[in-house]
Short mmCIF file of N, CA and C in Angstrom, two decimals:
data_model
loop_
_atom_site.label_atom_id
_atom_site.label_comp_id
_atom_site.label_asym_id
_atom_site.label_seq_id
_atom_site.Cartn_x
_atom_site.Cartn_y
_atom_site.Cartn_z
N UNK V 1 1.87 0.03 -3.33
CA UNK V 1 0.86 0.75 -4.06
C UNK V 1 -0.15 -0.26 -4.54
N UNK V 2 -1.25 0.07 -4.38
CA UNK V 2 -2.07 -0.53 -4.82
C UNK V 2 -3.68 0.05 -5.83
N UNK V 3 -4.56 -0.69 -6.13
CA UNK V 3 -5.54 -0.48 -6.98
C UNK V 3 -6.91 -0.56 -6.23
N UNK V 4 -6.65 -0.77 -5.12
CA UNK V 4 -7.86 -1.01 -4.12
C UNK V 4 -7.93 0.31 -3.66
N UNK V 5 -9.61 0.40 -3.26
CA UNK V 5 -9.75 1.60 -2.55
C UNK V 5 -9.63 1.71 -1.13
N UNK V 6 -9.42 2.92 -1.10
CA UNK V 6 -9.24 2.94 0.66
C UNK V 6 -10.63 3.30 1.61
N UNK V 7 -10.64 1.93 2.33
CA UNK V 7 -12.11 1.92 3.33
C UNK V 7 -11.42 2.66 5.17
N UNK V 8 -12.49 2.87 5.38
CA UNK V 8 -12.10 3.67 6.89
C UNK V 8 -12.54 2.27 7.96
N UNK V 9 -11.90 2.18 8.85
CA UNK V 9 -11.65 1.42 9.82
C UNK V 9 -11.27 -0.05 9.65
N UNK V 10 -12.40 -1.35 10.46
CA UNK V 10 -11.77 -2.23 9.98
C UNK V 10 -12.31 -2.69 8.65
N UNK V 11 -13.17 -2.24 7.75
CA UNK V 11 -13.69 -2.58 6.28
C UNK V 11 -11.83 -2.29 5.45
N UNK V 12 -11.34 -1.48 5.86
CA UNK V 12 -10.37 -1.55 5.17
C UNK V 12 -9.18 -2.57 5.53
N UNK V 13 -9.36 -3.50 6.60
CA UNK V 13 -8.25 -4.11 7.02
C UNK V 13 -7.62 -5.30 5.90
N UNK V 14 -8.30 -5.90 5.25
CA UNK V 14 -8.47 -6.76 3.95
C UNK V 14 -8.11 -6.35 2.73
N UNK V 15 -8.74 -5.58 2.16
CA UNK V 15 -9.18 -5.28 1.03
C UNK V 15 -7.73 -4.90 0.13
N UNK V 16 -6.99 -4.19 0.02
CA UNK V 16 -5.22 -4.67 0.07
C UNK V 16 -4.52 -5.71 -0.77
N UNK V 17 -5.16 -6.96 -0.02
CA UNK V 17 -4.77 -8.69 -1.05
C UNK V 17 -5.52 -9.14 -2.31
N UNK V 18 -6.72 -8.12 -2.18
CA UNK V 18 -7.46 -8.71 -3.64
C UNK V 18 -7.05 -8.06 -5.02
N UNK V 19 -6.37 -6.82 -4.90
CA UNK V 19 -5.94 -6.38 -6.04
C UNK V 19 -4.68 -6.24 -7.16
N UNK V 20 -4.79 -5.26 -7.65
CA UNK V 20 -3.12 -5.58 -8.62
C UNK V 20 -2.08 -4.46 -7.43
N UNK V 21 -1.21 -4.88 -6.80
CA UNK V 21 -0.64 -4.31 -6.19
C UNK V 21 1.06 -4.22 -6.71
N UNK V 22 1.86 -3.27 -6.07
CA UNK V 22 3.59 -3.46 -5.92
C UNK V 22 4.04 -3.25 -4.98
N UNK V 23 4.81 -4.10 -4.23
CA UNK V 23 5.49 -3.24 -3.42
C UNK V 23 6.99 -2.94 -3.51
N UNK V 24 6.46 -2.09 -2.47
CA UNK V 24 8.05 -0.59 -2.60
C UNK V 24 8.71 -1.14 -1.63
N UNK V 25 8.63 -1.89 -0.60
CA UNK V 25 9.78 -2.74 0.05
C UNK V 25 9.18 -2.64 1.45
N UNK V 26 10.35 -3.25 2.38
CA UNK V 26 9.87 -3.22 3.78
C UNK V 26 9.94 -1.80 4.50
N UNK V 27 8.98 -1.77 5.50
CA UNK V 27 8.40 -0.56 6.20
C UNK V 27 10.11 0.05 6.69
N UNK V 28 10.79 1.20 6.58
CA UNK V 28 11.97 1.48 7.12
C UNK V 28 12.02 2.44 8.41
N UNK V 29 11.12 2.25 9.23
CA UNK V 29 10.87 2.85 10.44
C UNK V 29 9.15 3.11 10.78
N UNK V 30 9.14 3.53 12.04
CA UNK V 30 7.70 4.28 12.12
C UNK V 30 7.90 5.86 12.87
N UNK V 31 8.76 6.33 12.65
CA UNK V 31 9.15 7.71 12.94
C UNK V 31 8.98 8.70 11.87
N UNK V 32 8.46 9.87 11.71
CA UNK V 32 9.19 10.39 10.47
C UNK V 32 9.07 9.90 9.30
N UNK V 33 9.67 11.25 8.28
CA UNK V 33 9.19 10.38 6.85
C UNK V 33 10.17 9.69 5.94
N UNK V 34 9.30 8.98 5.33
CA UNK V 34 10.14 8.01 4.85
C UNK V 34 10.22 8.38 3.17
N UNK V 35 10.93 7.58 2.28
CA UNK V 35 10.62 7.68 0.94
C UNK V 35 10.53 6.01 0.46
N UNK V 36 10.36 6.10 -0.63
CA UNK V 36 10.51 4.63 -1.21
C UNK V 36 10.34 5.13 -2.90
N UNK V 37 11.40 4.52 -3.39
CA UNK V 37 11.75 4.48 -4.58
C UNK V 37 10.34 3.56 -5.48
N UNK V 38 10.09 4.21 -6.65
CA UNK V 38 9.07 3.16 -7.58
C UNK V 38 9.88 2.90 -8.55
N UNK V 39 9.89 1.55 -8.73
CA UNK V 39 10.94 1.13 -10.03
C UNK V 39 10.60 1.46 -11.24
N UNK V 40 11.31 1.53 -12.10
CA UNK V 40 11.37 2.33 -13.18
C UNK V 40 10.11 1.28 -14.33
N UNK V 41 10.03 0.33 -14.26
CA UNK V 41 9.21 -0.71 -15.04
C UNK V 41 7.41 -0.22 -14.49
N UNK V 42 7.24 0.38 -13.31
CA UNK V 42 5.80 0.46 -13.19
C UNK V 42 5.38 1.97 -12.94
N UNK V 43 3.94 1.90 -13.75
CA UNK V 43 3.33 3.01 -14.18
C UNK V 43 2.37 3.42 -12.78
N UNK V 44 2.60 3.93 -11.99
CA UNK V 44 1.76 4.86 -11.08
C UNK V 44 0.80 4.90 -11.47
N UNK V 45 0.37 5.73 -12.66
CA UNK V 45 -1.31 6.12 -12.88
C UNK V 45 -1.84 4.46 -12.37
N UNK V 46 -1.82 3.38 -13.22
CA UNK V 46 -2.38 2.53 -12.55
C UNK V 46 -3.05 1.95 -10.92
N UNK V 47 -2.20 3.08 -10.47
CA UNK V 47 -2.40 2.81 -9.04
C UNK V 47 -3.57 3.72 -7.79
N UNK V 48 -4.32 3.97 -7.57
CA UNK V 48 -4.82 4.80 -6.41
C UNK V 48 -4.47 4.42 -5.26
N UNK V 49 -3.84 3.76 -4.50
CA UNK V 49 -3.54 3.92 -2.94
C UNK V 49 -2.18 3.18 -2.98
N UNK V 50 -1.94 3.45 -1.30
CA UNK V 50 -0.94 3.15 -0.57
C UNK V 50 -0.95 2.50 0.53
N UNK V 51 -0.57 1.37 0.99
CA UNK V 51 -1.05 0.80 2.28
C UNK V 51 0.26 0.24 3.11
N UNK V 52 0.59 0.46 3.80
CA UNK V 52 1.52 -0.31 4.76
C UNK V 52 0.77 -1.37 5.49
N UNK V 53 1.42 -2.29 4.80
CA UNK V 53 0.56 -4.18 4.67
C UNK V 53 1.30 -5.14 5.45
N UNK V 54 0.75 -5.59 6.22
CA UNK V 54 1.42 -6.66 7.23
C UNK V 54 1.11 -7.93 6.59
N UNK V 55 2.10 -8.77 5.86
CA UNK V 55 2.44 -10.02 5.68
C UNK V 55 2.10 -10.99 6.09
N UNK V 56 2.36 -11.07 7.76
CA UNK V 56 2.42 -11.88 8.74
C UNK V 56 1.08 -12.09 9.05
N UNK V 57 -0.13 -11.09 9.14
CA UNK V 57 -1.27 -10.98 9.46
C UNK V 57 -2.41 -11.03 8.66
N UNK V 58 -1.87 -10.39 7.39
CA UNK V 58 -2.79 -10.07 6.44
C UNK V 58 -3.43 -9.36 6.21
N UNK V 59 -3.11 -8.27 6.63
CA UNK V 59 -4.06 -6.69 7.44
C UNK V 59 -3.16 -5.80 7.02
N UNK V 60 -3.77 -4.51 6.56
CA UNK V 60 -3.61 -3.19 6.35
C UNK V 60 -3.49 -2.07 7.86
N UNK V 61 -2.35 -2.00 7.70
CA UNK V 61 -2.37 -1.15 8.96
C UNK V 61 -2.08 0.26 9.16
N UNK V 62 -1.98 0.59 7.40
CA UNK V 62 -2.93 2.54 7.28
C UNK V 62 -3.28 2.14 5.50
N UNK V 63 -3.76 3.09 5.41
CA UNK V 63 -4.09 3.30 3.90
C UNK V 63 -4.16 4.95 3.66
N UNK V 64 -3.69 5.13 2.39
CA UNK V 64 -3.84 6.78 2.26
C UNK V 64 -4.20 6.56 0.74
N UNK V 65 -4.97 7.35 -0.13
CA UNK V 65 -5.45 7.56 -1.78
C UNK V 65 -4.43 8.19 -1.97
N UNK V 66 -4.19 7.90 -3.15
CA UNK V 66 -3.08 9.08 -4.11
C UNK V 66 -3.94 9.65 -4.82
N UNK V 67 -3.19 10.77 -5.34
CA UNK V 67 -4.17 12.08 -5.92
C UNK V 67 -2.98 12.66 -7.20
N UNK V 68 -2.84 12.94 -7.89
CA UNK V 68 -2.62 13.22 -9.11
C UNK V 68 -2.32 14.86 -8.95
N UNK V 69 -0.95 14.92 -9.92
CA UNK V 69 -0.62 16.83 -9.35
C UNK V 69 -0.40 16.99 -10.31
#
């Protein structure tokens, strides 16, 4: 989760590493859906997006906004 906004194509491939981020752990497939637990110490509202973030590369390889229910 992160605090960065989500850009469409490659403007968004970056943008990911500059902010206050957490992560929810390593990617557990690319099939189907997944869940991922948020630890109990961090506050969501803080957060607008989601990115499945490559390490190795340094690149964002989706991004989706969260939206508030």
């Amino acid at each position: 989760m992160s605090d960065a906004p989500v850009k469409s194509g490659t403007a968004g491939w970056h943008v990911f590493d500059d902010g206050e981020y957490v992560s929810l752990g390593k990617l557990k497939g690319n099939k189907g859906s997944q869940n991922y637990e948020v630890p109990a110490d961090v506050d969501p509202s803080r957060y607008t997006s989601v990115s499945i973030w490559c390490d190795r590369f340094d690149v964002s390889f989706g991004a989706a906004e969260l939206t508030r229910v």
